[in-house]
Amino acid sequence: MDNLSGIRAKVEGGQRLSFEDGVRLFKSHDLIAIGQMADLARRRKVGNSAYFIQNRHINHTNVCRNMCQLCAFAKEPGQEGSYTMELDEVEEKARQCRDLDITEVHIVGGLHPDLPFEYYEEMMRRVSRQLPGIHIQGFTAVEIDYFSEISGLTVKEVLMRLRQAGLGSLPGGGAEVFSQRVRNRICDKKISGERWLEVHRSAHQIGMRSNATMLYGHVETYEERVEHLLKLRQLQDETGGFMTFIPLAFHPKNTPLAGQGSPEAGGGGRTTGFDDLKTLAVARLMLDNFPHIKAFWIMIGLRLAQISLAFGVDDLDGTVQEERITHAAGAETSEYTPAQELIELIRGAGRIPVERDTLYNVVRVY
C-alpha cells in the first residue's frame, strides 16, 4: 500500500498540495486513502450537500472547421450527418422548454465557417425572449475566440455583446489538456491552453462566471494532468471566477484516436472506473480554491457518479436533456435523467440533495 501520510498531513492541516504531491497521488493505487482525503476536503467546502440542476442542452451545429482528433461530433460542411439549425429552429427548441422545470439552457456547437457573429448574438436574444429568467450558459472559450476572429472584436467585446444579448456564463469545454504536446496530437487546430485561460480571464474580469474542465484518458501523462490543474488553480487565485471543475473522461469511439488511450487510463480504450474516481478525488485535493467538483454522469455513468460523492464530488450536473456531443463518441448513458432519479442517487449516497441554478443559488433543498 502506498504511504501517503505526508500528503494526508498537508490535507488535514489545510496546506496547499504541490506538483509533486499531485503526481504522487495519480501514481498511487491507494484509492481509498485518496478518496478519504478528498472527502474531507469536500466536507470542508460544502458540508453534506450534493448539487444538481435541471437543464437542457442545445447543440446548434456540428459543422466545425477544426475537425479535432478527439471529436466524434464534428462534421465537414456538406458531409453526411452534418447539420446547422436555423435561428427559428433554435428558438423553437427554446420555446419547447417553457413547459420544462429547468433553470439553465446549455448551448455549445462547432466552429461553422459560414455563420457570422450576428447569428450567435441573435440566438441569445431569441432564447432569452422565449425563456425569460432562464440562465444561458453557452459557448466554450474556443467558440469565443472564434467569434473574436470572425467579428474583428476583442474577446472582451465579444463577451460583453453576448452578455447584453442574454449570455449568462461560460461552460468549461475546450480546455482538454493544456500541454501543447498533447494538443498537437489530439486537437492541433484548437486554440492553445494559454489562450483558453486568457478567454476565461477576460470573462472573469467583466464579472462573468465560468466552469473549467480537463479531458483525460487519451495521450496525456499524469504530469500533464497535474500541470493542467495547477494552471487552473493559478487563474482561480487571480480571479476567483471559476464555479466548478469537471473532469471529462475521454470517449474514443468514432474518433481518430480510438485505440490510443493513455497507459495511465488503461490504454487503448475507455477510462477505468478506478481512474475516473481517482481523477475526481485528486482534482478536489489539488483545486483547493474551487468551490465545486462535478461528476458528469453522461460520461462516467450514474452509478459511478453516485460513488464519486464519496470521493470529493459534490455536484452531479443535471437532467441534461438532449446531449449530443459525448453520445456521438459512444456514450451509453441516457440523454436525460429525471430530477427524481438524481435526488434518489444523492440520498442513497448519504448526501442532502440540493437543486441549484447555474450560479449555485439554491432552488430547493430536498
Short mmCIF file of C-alpha atoms in Angstrom, two decimals:
data_model
loop_
_atom_site.label_atom_id
_atom_site.label_comp_id
_atom_site.label_asym_id
_atom_site.label_seq_id
_atom_site.Cartn_x
_atom_site.Cartn_y
_atom_site.Cartn_z
CA MET A 1 0.00 0.00 0.00
CA ASP A 2 1.28 3.48 -0.84
CA ASN A 3 2.41 5.70 2.02
CA LEU A 4 0.56 8.96 1.57
CA SER A 5 0.95 10.10 5.18
CA GLY A 6 2.84 13.26 4.24
CA ILE A 7 0.11 14.33 1.84
CA ARG A 8 -2.57 13.39 4.35
CA ALA A 9 -0.91 15.63 6.94
CA LYS A 10 -0.98 18.51 4.47
CA VAL A 11 -4.66 17.93 3.68
CA GLU A 12 -5.63 17.66 7.33
CA GLY A 13 -3.65 20.83 8.06
CA GLY A 14 -5.26 22.76 5.21
CA GLN A 15 -1.95 23.17 3.36
CA ARG A 16 -1.77 23.52 -0.41
CA LEU A 17 -0.52 20.48 -2.32
CA SER A 18 2.44 20.73 -4.72
CA PHE A 19 3.05 19.46 -8.23
CA GLU A 20 4.99 16.53 -6.75
CA ASP A 21 2.07 15.74 -4.44
CA GLY A 22 -0.33 15.67 -7.36
CA VAL A 23 1.84 13.32 -9.40
CA ARG A 24 2.27 11.05 -6.40
CA LEU A 25 -1.48 10.89 -5.88
CA PHE A 26 -2.11 10.00 -9.51
CA LYS A 27 0.56 7.28 -9.39
CA SER A 28 -0.77 5.84 -6.14
CA HIS A 29 -3.04 2.79 -6.14
CA ASP A 30 -4.42 3.54 -2.67
CA LEU A 31 -7.73 4.77 -3.96
CA ILE A 32 -9.45 4.53 -0.58
CA ALA A 33 -6.88 6.76 1.11
CA ILE A 34 -7.12 9.29 -1.72
CA GLY A 35 -10.90 9.19 -1.51
CA GLN A 36 -10.87 9.74 2.25
CA MET A 37 -8.68 12.82 1.88
CA ALA A 38 -10.86 14.17 -0.93
CA ASP A 39 -13.99 13.55 1.14
CA LEU A 40 -12.51 15.56 4.00
CA ALA A 41 -11.75 18.42 1.59
CA ARG A 42 -15.30 18.20 0.22
CA ARG A 43 -16.91 18.36 3.67
CA ARG A 44 -14.91 21.47 4.49
CA LYS A 45 -16.19 23.15 1.33
CA VAL A 46 -19.87 22.19 1.15
CA GLY A 47 -20.77 20.15 4.21
CA ASN A 48 -23.17 17.33 3.38
CA SER A 49 -24.80 18.94 0.34
CA ALA A 50 -24.73 17.47 -3.16
CA TYR A 51 -25.97 19.60 -6.02
CA PHE A 52 -27.82 19.11 -9.29
CA ILE A 53 -29.54 21.32 -11.84
CA GLN A 54 -32.46 20.93 -14.20
CA ASN A 55 -31.08 21.89 -17.61
CA ARG A 56 -31.46 21.44 -21.34
CA HIS A 57 -28.70 21.24 -23.98
CA ILE A 58 -28.91 22.80 -27.43
CA ASN A 59 -26.10 21.92 -29.86
CA HIS A 60 -26.90 24.24 -32.75
CA THR A 61 -24.40 22.84 -35.29
CA ASN A 62 -21.92 20.02 -35.65
CA VAL A 63 -20.16 21.66 -38.61
CA CYS A 64 -16.66 22.61 -37.49
CA ARG A 65 -13.55 23.79 -39.26
CA ASN A 66 -11.21 22.25 -36.68
CA MET A 67 -12.15 18.54 -37.01
CA CYS A 68 -10.15 17.62 -33.89
CA GLN A 69 -8.81 14.08 -33.48
CA LEU A 70 -10.58 13.80 -30.15
CA CYS A 71 -14.05 14.60 -31.51
CA ALA A 72 -16.74 12.31 -32.91
CA PHE A 73 -19.32 15.10 -33.09
CA ALA A 74 -17.80 17.41 -35.71
CA LYS A 75 -18.57 17.17 -39.43
CA GLU A 76 -17.24 18.89 -42.54
CA PRO A 77 -19.65 21.24 -44.36
CA GLY A 78 -21.91 19.13 -46.54
CA GLN A 79 -20.74 15.85 -45.00
CA GLU A 80 -23.39 13.22 -44.38
CA GLY A 81 -24.82 13.74 -40.91
CA SER A 82 -23.87 17.39 -40.72
CA TYR A 83 -26.50 19.86 -39.55
CA THR A 84 -26.92 23.53 -38.72
CA MET A 85 -30.04 24.86 -37.05
CA GLU A 86 -31.75 27.92 -38.41
CA LEU A 87 -32.40 30.54 -35.77
CA ASP A 88 -36.09 29.70 -35.95
CA GLU A 89 -35.23 26.10 -35.03
CA VAL A 90 -33.14 27.17 -32.06
CA GLU A 91 -35.93 29.48 -30.93
CA GLU A 92 -38.46 26.66 -31.23
CA LYS A 93 -36.28 24.38 -29.11
CA ALA A 94 -36.13 27.11 -26.51
CA ARG A 95 -39.90 27.61 -26.69
CA GLN A 96 -40.39 23.89 -26.04
CA CYS A 97 -38.52 24.32 -22.77
CA ARG A 98 -41.22 26.57 -21.35
CA ASP A 99 -43.11 23.57 -20.04
CA LEU A 100 -39.98 22.01 -18.52
CA ASP A 101 -38.94 22.81 -14.98
CA ILE A 102 -35.45 23.97 -15.99
CA THR A 103 -33.28 26.85 -14.83
CA GLU A 104 -30.50 26.57 -17.45
CA VAL A 105 -30.04 26.19 -21.20
CA HIS A 106 -26.57 24.98 -22.19
CA ILE A 107 -25.52 25.94 -25.73
CA VAL A 108 -22.33 24.83 -27.50
CA GLY A 109 -21.52 23.85 -31.08
CA GLY A 110 -18.88 23.62 -33.78
CA LEU A 111 -16.89 26.43 -35.42
CA HIS A 112 -19.06 26.83 -38.50
CA PRO A 113 -17.07 28.51 -41.29
CA ASP A 114 -20.07 30.34 -42.78
CA LEU A 115 -22.04 31.67 -39.81
CA PRO A 116 -21.48 35.34 -38.89
CA PHE A 117 -21.12 36.56 -35.32
CA GLU A 118 -24.55 38.15 -35.59
CA TYR A 119 -26.08 34.64 -35.80
CA TYR A 120 -24.89 33.93 -32.25
CA GLU A 121 -25.98 37.30 -30.91
CA GLU A 122 -29.45 36.82 -32.37
CA MET A 123 -29.55 33.28 -30.98
CA MET A 124 -29.01 34.67 -27.48
CA ARG A 125 -31.75 37.25 -27.98
CA ARG A 126 -34.26 34.69 -29.22
CA VAL A 127 -33.55 32.14 -26.50
CA SER A 128 -33.77 34.87 -23.87
CA ARG A 129 -37.04 36.09 -25.34
CA GLN A 130 -38.56 32.62 -25.21
CA LEU A 131 -37.17 31.81 -21.75
CA PRO A 132 -37.08 34.99 -19.67
CA GLY A 133 -35.35 34.36 -16.36
CA ILE A 134 -33.63 31.19 -17.55
CA HIS A 135 -29.82 31.29 -17.39
CA ILE A 136 -27.96 30.69 -20.65
CA GLN A 137 -24.60 29.02 -20.25
CA GLY A 138 -23.05 28.95 -23.66
CA PHE A 139 -20.03 28.93 -25.94
CA THR A 140 -16.70 27.44 -24.97
CA ALA A 141 -13.55 29.54 -24.91
CA VAL A 142 -12.76 28.03 -28.32
CA GLU A 143 -16.00 29.44 -29.71
CA ILE A 144 -15.49 32.82 -28.06
CA ASP A 145 -12.02 33.07 -29.61
CA TYR A 146 -13.52 32.15 -32.99
CA PHE A 147 -16.22 34.82 -32.65
CA SER A 148 -13.46 37.34 -31.96
CA GLU A 149 -11.69 36.24 -35.14
CA ILE A 150 -14.72 36.43 -37.44
CA SER A 151 -16.07 39.68 -35.97
CA GLY A 152 -12.86 41.66 -35.58
CA LEU A 153 -13.81 42.36 -31.96
CA THR A 154 -11.67 41.70 -28.91
CA VAL A 155 -12.59 38.79 -26.69
CA LYS A 156 -13.93 41.20 -24.06
CA GLU A 157 -16.05 42.99 -26.65
CA VAL A 158 -17.45 39.66 -27.85
CA LEU A 159 -18.30 38.64 -24.31
CA MET A 160 -19.94 41.96 -23.48
CA ARG A 161 -22.07 41.89 -26.63
CA LEU A 162 -23.15 38.32 -25.99
CA ARG A 163 -23.92 39.16 -22.36
CA GLN A 164 -26.03 42.09 -23.49
CA ALA A 165 -27.90 39.69 -25.79
CA GLY A 166 -28.55 37.21 -22.98
CA LEU A 167 -25.47 35.06 -22.29
CA GLY A 168 -25.02 34.38 -18.58
CA SER A 169 -21.84 32.32 -18.16
CA LEU A 170 -19.28 30.19 -19.97
CA PRO A 171 -19.01 26.41 -19.80
CA GLY A 172 -15.61 24.83 -19.34
CA GLY A 173 -15.26 22.93 -22.61
CA GLY A 174 -12.32 23.11 -24.97
CA ALA A 175 -9.68 23.01 -22.25
CA GLU A 176 -8.78 19.36 -23.00
CA VAL A 177 -5.24 19.17 -21.54
CA PHE A 178 -3.22 22.39 -21.67
CA SER A 179 0.07 20.69 -22.64
CA GLN A 180 0.97 21.73 -26.17
CA ARG A 181 2.43 18.28 -26.80
CA VAL A 182 -0.98 16.80 -26.12
CA ARG A 183 -2.83 19.43 -28.14
CA ASN A 184 -0.58 18.77 -31.13
CA ARG A 185 -1.76 15.16 -31.00
CA ILE A 186 -5.46 15.48 -30.30
CA CYS A 187 -6.58 18.99 -31.35
CA ASP A 188 -3.82 20.66 -33.34
CA LYS A 189 -6.09 23.37 -34.81
CA LYS A 190 -7.65 24.33 -31.50
CA ILE A 191 -6.55 27.39 -29.53
CA SER A 192 -3.65 26.90 -27.12
CA GLY A 193 -4.11 26.21 -23.44
CA GLU A 194 -2.82 29.70 -22.69
CA ARG A 195 -5.42 31.23 -24.99
CA TRP A 196 -8.16 29.20 -23.27
CA LEU A 197 -7.02 30.64 -19.96
CA GLU A 198 -6.92 34.17 -21.44
CA VAL A 199 -10.55 33.90 -22.59
CA HIS A 200 -11.71 32.80 -19.15
CA ARG A 201 -9.60 35.50 -17.51
CA SER A 202 -11.36 38.06 -19.71
CA ALA A 203 -14.77 36.66 -18.76
CA HIS A 204 -13.93 36.86 -15.08
CA GLN A 205 -12.63 40.41 -15.46
CA ILE A 206 -16.03 41.60 -16.71
CA GLY A 207 -17.82 39.75 -13.91
CA MET A 208 -18.89 36.69 -15.89
CA ARG A 209 -18.50 33.34 -14.13
CA SER A 210 -17.34 30.17 -15.83
CA ASN A 211 -16.52 26.50 -15.36
CA ALA A 212 -13.35 24.56 -16.13
CA THR A 213 -12.72 21.08 -17.50
CA MET A 214 -9.96 18.59 -18.28
CA LEU A 215 -10.35 15.84 -20.87
CA TYR A 216 -8.34 12.87 -19.60
CA GLY A 217 -7.63 9.32 -20.67
CA HIS A 218 -6.19 9.81 -24.18
CA VAL A 219 -2.48 10.53 -24.74
CA GLU A 220 -1.64 12.67 -21.69
CA THR A 221 0.66 11.78 -18.79
CA TYR A 222 -0.04 12.15 -15.09
CA GLU A 223 2.43 15.02 -15.01
CA GLU A 224 0.47 16.81 -17.74
CA ARG A 225 -2.76 16.32 -15.81
CA VAL A 226 -1.23 17.94 -12.74
CA GLU A 227 0.23 20.83 -14.76
CA HIS A 228 -3.27 21.43 -16.13
CA LEU A 229 -4.78 21.51 -12.64
CA LEU A 230 -2.13 23.90 -11.36
CA LYS A 231 -2.72 26.36 -14.20
CA LEU A 232 -6.42 26.38 -13.36
CA ARG A 233 -5.62 26.86 -9.69
CA GLN A 234 -3.33 29.77 -10.52
CA LEU A 235 -6.00 31.56 -12.57
CA GLN A 236 -8.55 30.95 -9.82
CA ASP A 237 -6.15 32.52 -7.33
CA GLU A 238 -6.02 35.54 -9.63
CA THR A 239 -9.71 35.97 -10.49
CA GLY A 240 -11.91 33.73 -8.34
CA GLY A 241 -14.21 33.40 -11.33
CA PHE A 242 -14.49 29.61 -11.68
CA MET A 243 -17.52 27.92 -10.15
CA THR A 244 -16.79 24.25 -10.70
CA PHE A 245 -14.26 21.86 -12.20
CA ILE A 246 -15.45 18.97 -14.35
CA PRO A 247 -13.06 16.16 -15.30
CA LEU A 248 -14.23 14.68 -18.60
CA ALA A 249 -13.46 11.02 -19.30
CA PHE A 250 -12.36 10.59 -22.91
CA HIS A 251 -14.71 8.56 -25.11
CA PRO A 252 -12.67 7.24 -28.06
CA LYS A 253 -15.38 5.50 -30.08
CA ASN A 254 -15.89 7.01 -33.56
CA THR A 255 -12.86 9.27 -33.17
CA PRO A 256 -9.46 9.01 -34.95
CA LEU A 257 -7.95 8.38 -31.50
CA ALA A 258 -9.86 5.14 -30.95
CA GLY A 259 -7.47 2.57 -29.51
CA GLN A 260 -4.94 5.15 -28.34
CA GLY A 261 -5.96 5.62 -24.73
CA SER A 262 -3.17 6.67 -22.36
CA PRO A 263 -1.34 3.98 -20.37
CA GLU A 264 -2.44 5.83 -17.22
CA ALA A 265 -6.05 5.23 -18.20
CA GLY A 266 -5.52 1.58 -19.11
CA GLY A 267 -4.53 2.21 -22.74
CA GLY A 268 -6.43 1.57 -25.92
CA GLY A 269 -9.95 2.14 -24.73
CA ARG A 270 -12.23 3.87 -22.24
CA THR A 271 -11.00 5.11 -18.91
CA THR A 272 -11.43 2.73 -16.00
CA GLY A 273 -13.71 3.40 -13.05
CA PHE A 274 -10.61 3.38 -10.86
CA ASP A 275 -9.03 6.17 -12.88
CA ASP A 276 -12.29 8.14 -13.03
CA LEU A 277 -12.68 8.14 -9.24
CA LYS A 278 -9.01 8.91 -8.68
CA THR A 279 -9.09 11.84 -11.12
CA LEU A 280 -12.15 13.34 -9.44
CA ALA A 281 -10.58 12.93 -5.99
CA VAL A 282 -7.19 14.35 -6.99
CA ALA A 283 -8.96 17.32 -8.57
CA ARG A 284 -10.69 18.08 -5.28
CA LEU A 285 -7.36 17.89 -3.45
CA MET A 286 -5.35 19.97 -5.91
CA LEU A 287 -8.02 22.60 -6.68
CA ASP A 288 -8.37 23.85 -3.12
CA ASN A 289 -9.76 27.19 -4.34
CA PHE A 290 -12.57 25.74 -6.49
CA PRO A 291 -15.92 25.70 -4.70
CA HIS A 292 -17.26 22.63 -6.51
CA ILE A 293 -16.15 19.43 -8.25
CA LYS A 294 -18.61 17.92 -10.69
CA ALA A 295 -19.01 14.33 -11.90
CA PHE A 296 -20.51 14.49 -15.40
CA TRP A 297 -22.69 11.38 -15.27
CA ILE A 298 -23.15 11.45 -19.05
CA MET A 299 -19.50 10.37 -19.36
CA ILE A 300 -18.95 8.05 -16.40
CA GLY A 301 -22.46 6.72 -15.78
CA LEU A 302 -24.92 7.35 -12.98
CA ARG A 303 -23.72 4.59 -10.66
CA LEU A 304 -20.08 5.65 -10.71
CA ALA A 305 -21.16 9.28 -10.38
CA GLN A 306 -23.06 8.30 -7.23
CA ILE A 307 -19.97 6.57 -5.80
CA SER A 308 -17.90 9.66 -6.63
CA LEU A 309 -19.88 11.55 -3.99
CA ALA A 310 -17.60 9.73 -1.51
CA PHE A 311 -14.50 10.77 -3.49
CA GLY A 312 -14.62 14.54 -3.28
CA VAL A 313 -17.50 15.25 -5.67
CA ASP A 314 -20.40 17.48 -4.63
CA ASP A 315 -22.22 18.00 -7.96
CA LEU A 316 -23.80 15.53 -10.41
CA ASP A 317 -24.56 18.12 -13.10
CA GLY A 318 -28.20 17.79 -14.02
CA THR A 319 -31.04 16.36 -16.04
CA VAL A 320 -29.06 17.17 -19.25
CA GLN A 321 -31.79 16.88 -21.84
CA GLU A 322 -30.64 16.16 -25.41
CA GLU A 323 -26.85 15.98 -25.05
CA ARG A 324 -25.27 15.07 -28.42
CA ILE A 325 -21.51 15.58 -28.26
CA THR A 326 -20.50 12.79 -25.87
CA HIS A 327 -23.09 10.42 -27.30
CA ALA A 328 -21.56 10.85 -30.75
CA ALA A 329 -18.39 9.36 -29.24
CA GLY A 330 -20.16 6.28 -27.97
CA ALA A 331 -21.57 7.28 -24.59
CA GLU A 332 -24.00 4.58 -23.48
CA THR A 333 -25.76 6.68 -20.88
CA SER A 334 -29.21 8.14 -21.34
CA GLU A 335 -29.61 11.60 -22.87
CA TYR A 336 -31.84 12.54 -19.95
CA THR A 337 -32.20 11.66 -16.28
CA PRO A 338 -35.26 12.83 -14.33
CA ALA A 339 -34.60 15.03 -11.33
CA GLN A 340 -36.21 12.48 -9.01
CA GLU A 341 -33.64 9.86 -10.00
CA LEU A 342 -30.78 12.26 -9.23
CA ILE A 343 -32.40 13.03 -5.87
CA GLU A 344 -32.60 9.34 -5.03
CA LEU A 345 -28.99 8.73 -6.07
CA ILE A 346 -27.81 11.58 -3.85
CA ARG A 347 -29.88 10.38 -0.90
CA GLY A 348 -28.61 6.85 -1.43
CA ALA A 349 -25.06 8.15 -1.03
CA GLY A 350 -25.96 9.75 2.30
CA ARG A 351 -25.93 13.30 1.00
CA ILE A 352 -28.54 16.08 1.05
CA PRO A 353 -29.91 16.75 -2.46
CA VAL A 354 -29.78 20.45 -3.32
CA GLU A 355 -31.27 21.70 -6.56
CA ARG A 356 -29.29 24.72 -7.75
CA ASP A 357 -29.23 27.18 -10.58
CA THR A 358 -26.18 27.77 -12.78
CA LEU A 359 -24.57 30.18 -10.32
CA TYR A 360 -25.16 27.79 -7.38
CA ASN A 361 -28.02 29.71 -5.90
CA VAL A 362 -30.21 27.22 -4.05
CA VAL A 363 -33.52 26.49 -5.77
CA ARG A 364 -34.69 23.79 -3.36
CA VAL A 365 -33.28 21.54 -0.64
CA TYR A 366 -34.82 18.06 -0.63
#
